[in-house]
PDB file of C-alpha atoms in Angstrom:
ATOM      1  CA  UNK A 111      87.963  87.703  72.447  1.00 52.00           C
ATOM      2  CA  UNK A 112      86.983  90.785  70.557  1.00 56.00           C
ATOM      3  CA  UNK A 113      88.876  90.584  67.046  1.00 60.00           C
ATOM      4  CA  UNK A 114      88.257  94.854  67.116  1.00 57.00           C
ATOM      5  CA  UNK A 115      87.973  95.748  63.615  1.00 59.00           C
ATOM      6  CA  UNK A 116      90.538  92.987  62.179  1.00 65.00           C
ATOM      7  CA  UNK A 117      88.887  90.521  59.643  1.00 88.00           C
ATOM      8  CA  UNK A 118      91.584  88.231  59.313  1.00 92.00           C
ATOM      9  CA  UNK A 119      93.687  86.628  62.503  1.00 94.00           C
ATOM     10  CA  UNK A 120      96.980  85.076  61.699  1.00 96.00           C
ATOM     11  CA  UNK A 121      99.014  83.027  64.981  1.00 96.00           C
ATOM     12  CA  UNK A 122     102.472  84.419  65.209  1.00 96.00           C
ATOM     13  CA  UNK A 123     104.854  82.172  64.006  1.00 95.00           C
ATOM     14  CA  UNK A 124     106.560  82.086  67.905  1.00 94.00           C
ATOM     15  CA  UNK A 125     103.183  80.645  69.375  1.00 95.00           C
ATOM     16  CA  UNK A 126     102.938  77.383  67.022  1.00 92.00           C
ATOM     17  CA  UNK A 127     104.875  75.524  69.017  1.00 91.00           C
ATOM     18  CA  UNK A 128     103.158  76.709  72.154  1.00 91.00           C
ATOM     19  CA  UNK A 129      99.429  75.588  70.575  1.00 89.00           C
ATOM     20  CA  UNK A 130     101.415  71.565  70.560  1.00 87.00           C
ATOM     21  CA  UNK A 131     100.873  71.571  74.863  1.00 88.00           C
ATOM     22  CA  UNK A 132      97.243  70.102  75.108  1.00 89.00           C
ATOM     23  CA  UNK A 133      94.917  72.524  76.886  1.00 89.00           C
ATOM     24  CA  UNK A 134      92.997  70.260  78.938  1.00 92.00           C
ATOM     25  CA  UNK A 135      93.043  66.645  79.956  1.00 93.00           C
ATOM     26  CA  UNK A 136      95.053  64.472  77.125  1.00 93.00           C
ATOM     27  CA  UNK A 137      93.950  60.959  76.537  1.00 94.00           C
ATOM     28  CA  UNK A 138      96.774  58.975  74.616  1.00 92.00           C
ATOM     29  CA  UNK A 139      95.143  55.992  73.844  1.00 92.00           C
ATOM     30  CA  UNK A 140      93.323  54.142  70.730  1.00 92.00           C
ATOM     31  CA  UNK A 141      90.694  56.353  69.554  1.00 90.00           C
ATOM     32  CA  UNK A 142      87.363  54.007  70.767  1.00 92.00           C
ATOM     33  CA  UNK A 143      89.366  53.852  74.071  1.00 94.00           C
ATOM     34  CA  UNK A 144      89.455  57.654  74.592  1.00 94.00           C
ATOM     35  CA  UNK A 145      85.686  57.878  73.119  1.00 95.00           C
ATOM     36  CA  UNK A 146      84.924  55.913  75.883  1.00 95.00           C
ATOM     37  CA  UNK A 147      86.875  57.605  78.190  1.00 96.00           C
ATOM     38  CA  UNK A 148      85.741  60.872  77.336  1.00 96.00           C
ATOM     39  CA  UNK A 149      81.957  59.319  77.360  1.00 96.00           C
ATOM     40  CA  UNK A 150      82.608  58.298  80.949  1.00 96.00           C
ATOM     41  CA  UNK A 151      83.775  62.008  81.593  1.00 96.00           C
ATOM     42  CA  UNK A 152      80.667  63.423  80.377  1.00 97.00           C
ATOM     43  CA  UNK A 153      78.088  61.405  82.063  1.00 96.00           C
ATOM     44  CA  UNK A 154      80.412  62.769  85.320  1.00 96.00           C
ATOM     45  CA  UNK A 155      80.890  65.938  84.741  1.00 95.00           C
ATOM     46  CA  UNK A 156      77.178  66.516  83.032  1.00 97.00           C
ATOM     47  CA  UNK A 157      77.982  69.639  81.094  1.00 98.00           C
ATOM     48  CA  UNK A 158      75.487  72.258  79.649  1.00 98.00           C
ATOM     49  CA  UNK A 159      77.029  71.595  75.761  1.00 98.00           C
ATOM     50  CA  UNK A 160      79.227  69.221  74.329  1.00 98.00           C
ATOM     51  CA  UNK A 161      81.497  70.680  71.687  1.00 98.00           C
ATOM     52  CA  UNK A 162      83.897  68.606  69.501  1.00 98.00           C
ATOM     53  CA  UNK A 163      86.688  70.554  67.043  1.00 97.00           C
ATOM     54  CA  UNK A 164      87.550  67.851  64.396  1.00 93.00           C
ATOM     55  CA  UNK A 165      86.707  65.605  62.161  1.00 92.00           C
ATOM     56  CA  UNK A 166      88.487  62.238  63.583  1.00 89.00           C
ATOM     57  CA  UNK A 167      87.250  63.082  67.413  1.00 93.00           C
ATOM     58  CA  UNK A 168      84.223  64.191  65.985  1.00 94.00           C
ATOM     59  CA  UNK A 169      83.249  60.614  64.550  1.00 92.00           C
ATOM     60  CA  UNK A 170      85.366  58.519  66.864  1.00 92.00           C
ATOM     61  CA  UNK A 171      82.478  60.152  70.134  1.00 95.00           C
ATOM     62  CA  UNK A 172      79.831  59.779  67.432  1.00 95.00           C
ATOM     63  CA  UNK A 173      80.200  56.414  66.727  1.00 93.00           C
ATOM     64  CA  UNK A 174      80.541  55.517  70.634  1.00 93.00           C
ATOM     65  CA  UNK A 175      77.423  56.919  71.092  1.00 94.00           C
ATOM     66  CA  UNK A 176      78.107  60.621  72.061  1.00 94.00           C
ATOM     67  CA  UNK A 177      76.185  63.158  70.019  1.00 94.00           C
ATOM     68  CA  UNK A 178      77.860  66.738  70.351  1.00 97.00           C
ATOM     69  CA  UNK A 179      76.166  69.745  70.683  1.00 98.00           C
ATOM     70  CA  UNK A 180      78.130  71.546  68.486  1.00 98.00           C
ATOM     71  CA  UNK A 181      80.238  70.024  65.751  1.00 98.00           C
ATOM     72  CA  UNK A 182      83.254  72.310  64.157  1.00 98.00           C
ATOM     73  CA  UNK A 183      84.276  70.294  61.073  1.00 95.00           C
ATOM     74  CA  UNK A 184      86.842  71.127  58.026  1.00 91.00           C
ATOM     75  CA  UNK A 185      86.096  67.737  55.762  1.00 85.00           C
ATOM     76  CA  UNK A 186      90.022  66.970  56.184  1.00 72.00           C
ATOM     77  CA  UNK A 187      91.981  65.096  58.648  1.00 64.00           C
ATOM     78  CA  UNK A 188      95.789  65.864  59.318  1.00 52.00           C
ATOM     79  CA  UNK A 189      95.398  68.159  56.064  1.00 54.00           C
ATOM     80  CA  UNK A 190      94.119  65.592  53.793  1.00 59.00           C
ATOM     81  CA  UNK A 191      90.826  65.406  52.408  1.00 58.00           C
ATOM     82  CA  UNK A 192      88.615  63.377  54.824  1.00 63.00           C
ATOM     83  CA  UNK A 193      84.968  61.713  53.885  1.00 66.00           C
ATOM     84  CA  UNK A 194      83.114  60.666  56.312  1.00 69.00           C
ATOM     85  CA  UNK A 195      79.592  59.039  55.768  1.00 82.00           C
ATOM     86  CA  UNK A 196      79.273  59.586  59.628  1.00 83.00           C
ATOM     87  CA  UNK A 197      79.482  63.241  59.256  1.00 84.00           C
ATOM     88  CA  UNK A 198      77.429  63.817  56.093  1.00 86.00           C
ATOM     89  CA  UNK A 199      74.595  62.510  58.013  1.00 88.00           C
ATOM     90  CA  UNK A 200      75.484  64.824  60.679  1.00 87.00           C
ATOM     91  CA  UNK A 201      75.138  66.957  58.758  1.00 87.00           C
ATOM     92  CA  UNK A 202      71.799  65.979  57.606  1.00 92.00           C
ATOM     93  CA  UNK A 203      70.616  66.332  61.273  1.00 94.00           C
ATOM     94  CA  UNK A 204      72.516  69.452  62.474  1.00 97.00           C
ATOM     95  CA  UNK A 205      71.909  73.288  60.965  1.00 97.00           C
ATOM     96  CA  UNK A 206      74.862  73.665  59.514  1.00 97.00           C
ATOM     97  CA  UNK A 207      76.985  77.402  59.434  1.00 98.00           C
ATOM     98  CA  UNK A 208      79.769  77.312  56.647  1.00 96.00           C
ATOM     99  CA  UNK A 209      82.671  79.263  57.169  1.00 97.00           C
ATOM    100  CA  UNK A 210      86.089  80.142  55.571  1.00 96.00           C
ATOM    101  CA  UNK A 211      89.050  80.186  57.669  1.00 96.00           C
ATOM    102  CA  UNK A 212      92.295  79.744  56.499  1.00 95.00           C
ATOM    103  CA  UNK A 213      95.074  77.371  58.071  1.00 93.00           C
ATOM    104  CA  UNK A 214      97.163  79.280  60.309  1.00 94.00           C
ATOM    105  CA  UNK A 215      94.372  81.812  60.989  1.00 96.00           C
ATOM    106  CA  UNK A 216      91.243  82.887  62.701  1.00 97.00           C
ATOM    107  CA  UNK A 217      88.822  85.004  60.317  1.00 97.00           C
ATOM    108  CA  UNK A 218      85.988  86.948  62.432  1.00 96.00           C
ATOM    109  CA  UNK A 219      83.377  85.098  59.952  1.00 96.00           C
ATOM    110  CA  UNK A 220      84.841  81.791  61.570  1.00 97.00           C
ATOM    111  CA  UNK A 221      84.562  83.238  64.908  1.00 97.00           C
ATOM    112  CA  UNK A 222      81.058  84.587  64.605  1.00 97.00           C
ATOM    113  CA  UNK A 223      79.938  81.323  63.579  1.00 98.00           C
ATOM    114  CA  UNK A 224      81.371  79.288  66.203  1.00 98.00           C
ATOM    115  CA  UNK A 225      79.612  82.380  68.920  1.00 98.00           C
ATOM    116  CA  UNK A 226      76.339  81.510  66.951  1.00 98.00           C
ATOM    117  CA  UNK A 227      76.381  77.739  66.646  1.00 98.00           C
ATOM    118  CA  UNK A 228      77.403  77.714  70.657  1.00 98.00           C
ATOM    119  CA  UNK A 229      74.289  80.430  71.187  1.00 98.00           C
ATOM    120  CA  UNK A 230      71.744  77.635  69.152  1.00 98.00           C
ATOM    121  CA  UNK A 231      73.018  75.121  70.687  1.00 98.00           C
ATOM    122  CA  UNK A 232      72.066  76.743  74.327  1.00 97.00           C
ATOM    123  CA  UNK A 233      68.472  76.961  73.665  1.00 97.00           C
ATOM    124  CA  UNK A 234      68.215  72.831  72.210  1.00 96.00           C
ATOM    125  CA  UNK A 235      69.470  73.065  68.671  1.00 97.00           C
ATOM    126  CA  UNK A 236      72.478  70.812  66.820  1.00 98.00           C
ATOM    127  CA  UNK A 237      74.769  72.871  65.141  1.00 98.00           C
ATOM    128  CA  UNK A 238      78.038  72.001  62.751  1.00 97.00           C
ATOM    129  CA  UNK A 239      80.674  74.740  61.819  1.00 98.00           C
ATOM    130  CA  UNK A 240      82.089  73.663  58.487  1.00 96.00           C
ATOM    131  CA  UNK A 241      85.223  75.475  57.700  1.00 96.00           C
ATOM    132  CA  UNK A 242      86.506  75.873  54.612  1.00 94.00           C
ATOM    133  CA  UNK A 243      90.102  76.256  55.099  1.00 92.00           C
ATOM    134  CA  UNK A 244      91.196  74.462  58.926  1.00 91.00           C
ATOM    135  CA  UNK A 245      88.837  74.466  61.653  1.00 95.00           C
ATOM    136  CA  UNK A 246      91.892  73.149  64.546  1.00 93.00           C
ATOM    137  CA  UNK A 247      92.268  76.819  65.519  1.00 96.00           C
ATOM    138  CA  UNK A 248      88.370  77.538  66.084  1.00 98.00           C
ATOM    139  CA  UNK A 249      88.736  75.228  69.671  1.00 98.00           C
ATOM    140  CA  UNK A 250      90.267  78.667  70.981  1.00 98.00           C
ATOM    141  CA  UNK A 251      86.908  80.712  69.992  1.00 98.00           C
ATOM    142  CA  UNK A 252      84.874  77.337  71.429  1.00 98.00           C
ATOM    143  CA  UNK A 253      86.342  77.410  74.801  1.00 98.00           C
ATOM    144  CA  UNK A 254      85.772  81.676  75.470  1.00 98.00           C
ATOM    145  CA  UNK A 255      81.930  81.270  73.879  1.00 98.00           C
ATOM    146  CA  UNK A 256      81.022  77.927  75.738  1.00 98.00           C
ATOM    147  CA  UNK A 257      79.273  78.228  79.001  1.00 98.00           C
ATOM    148  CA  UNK A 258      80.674  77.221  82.357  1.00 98.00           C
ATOM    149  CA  UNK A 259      81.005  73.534  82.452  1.00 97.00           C
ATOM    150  CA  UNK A 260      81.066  72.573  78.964  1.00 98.00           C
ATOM    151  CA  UNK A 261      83.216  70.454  78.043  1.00 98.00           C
ATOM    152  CA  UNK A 262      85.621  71.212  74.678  1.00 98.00           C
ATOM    153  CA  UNK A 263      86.942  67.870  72.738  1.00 98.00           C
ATOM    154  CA  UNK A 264      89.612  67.996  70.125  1.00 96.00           C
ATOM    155  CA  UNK A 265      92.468  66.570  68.803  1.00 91.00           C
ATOM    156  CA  UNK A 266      96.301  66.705  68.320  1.00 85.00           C
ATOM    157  CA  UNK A 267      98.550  66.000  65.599  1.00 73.00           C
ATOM    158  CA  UNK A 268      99.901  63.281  67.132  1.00 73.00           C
ATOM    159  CA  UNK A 269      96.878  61.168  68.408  1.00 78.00           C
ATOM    160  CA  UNK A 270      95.444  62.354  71.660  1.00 88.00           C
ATOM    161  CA  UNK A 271      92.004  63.817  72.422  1.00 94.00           C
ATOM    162  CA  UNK A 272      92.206  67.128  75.012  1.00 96.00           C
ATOM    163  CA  UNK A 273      89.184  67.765  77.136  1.00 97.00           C
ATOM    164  CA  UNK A 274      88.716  70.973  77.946  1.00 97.00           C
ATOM    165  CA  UNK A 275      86.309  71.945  81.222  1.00 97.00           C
ATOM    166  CA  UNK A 276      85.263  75.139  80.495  1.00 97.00           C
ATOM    167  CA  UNK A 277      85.424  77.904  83.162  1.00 97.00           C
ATOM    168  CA  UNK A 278      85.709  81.758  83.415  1.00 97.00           C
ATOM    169  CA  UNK A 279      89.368  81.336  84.479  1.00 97.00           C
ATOM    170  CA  UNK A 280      90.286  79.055  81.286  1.00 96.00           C
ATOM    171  CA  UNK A 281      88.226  81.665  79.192  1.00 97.00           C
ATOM    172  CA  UNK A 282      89.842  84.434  80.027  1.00 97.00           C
ATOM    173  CA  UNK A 283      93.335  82.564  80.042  1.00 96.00           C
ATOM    174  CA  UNK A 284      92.351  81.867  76.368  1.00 97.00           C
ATOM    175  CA  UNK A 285      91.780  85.392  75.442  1.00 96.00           C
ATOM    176  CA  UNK A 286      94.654  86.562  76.904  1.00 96.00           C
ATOM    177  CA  UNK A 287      96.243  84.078  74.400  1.00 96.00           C
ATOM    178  CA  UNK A 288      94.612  84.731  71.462  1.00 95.00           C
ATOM    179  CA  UNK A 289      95.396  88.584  72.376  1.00 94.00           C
ATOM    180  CA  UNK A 290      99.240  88.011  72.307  1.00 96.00           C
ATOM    181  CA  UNK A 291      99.415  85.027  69.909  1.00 96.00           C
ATOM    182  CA  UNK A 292      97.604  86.300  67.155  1.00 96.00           C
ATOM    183  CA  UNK A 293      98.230  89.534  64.799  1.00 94.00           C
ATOM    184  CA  UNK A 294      95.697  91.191  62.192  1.00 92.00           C
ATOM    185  CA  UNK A 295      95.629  91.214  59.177  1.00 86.00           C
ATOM    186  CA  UNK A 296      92.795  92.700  57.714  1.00 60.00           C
TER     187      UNK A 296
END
C-alpha cells in the first residue's frame, strides 16, 4: 500500500471491530500447543520468510524452536510493559530497525521499516522491527511486503495465533483494506 504523501495513518474508528476476525488460520489453543502447531505448518508449507508480529507469539515459536525471519516487536504485551530475556537476545542476534508508531495508527516510518526488514531478510539476514508505540497494526504492512508463500504469525487479544499464507490475492485484499480502513493524518 502506498501511504501517498500521508505521514501518519490512523484506522477509522468503524474498522476496529472488523481488524477482531483473524486473517488467516486461528489456532485457539495453549500457546506451546499452537507453537507447535504452527512449527508443524512451516516445515509443510516451507515458506521463503517467516514473519512473527508480537511479542507473546514471538517468544512462544522462539522458545519451540522456530527462529523468525523477521521479528516486529513493541516491548509490551496486551498494552503492558513486557520484558522478555528471550527477546533481548534476539535482539542481540537480529539488526534491529526502531520505529515509532502510535496505537491506533500506521506511520510511513513504521511501514518503511517493516518493507526494509522483509527486503534483508530476503537476501539471508535476521531482522526485528521495534516499535515504539504498538506494533499489532504493522501485520497489515507484513502481509503486502512478504513474498508469495510466507507465512505471517500474530496474535489476538483474546489468545489465538493467525497464520497468514501469503499470496498476491491476500496482498492485494489487504491493501484494499488498508485503503478504506485507514485515513491520513499528516
Amino acid at each position: 500500500m502506498s501511504m501517498g504523501t500521508a505521514k501518519l495513518l490512523r484506522l477509522k474508528e468503524a474498522y476496529r471491530e472488523v481488524l477482531r476476525v483473524p486473517l488467516g488460520l486461528s489456532l485457539y489453543r495453549e500457546p506451546r500447543v499452537s507453537a507447535r502447531l504452527l512449527m508443524e505448518i512451516t516445515s509443510l508449507i516451507k515458506p521463503p520468510l517467516v514473519i512473527t508480529v508480537g511479542d507473546f507469539v514471538t517468544e512462544n515459536l522462539v522458545r519451540e524452536g522456530l527462529e523468525p525471519n523477521v521479528v516486529i516487536v513493541d516491548f509490551r504485551t496486551m498494552r503492558e510493559g513486557y520484558s522478555s530475556g528471550l527477546l533481548e537476545t534476539l535482539a542481540r542476534r537480529y539488526n534491529v530497525l526502531r520505529c515509532v508508531n502510535p496505537p491506533g495508527t500506521l506511520t510511513a516510518e513504521a511501514v518503511n521499516s517493516v518493507s526494509l526488514a522483509v527486503k534483508e531478510s530476503m537476501i539471508g539476514s535476521r531482522v526485528m522491527v521495534v516499535a515504539e508505540g504498538e506494533e499489532d497494526l504493522l501485520a497489515l504492512p507484513a502481509i503486502v511486503a512478504a513474498p508469495p508463500r510466507s507465512l505471517v504469525i500474530y496474535g489476538l487479544w483474546l489468545g489465538a495465533s493467525v497464520a497468514v499464507v501469503c499470496h498476491p490475492l491476500i496482498r492485494r485484499s489487504v491493501e484494499q483494506f488498508m485503503e478504506k480502513a485507514f485515513e491520513p493524518l499528516g
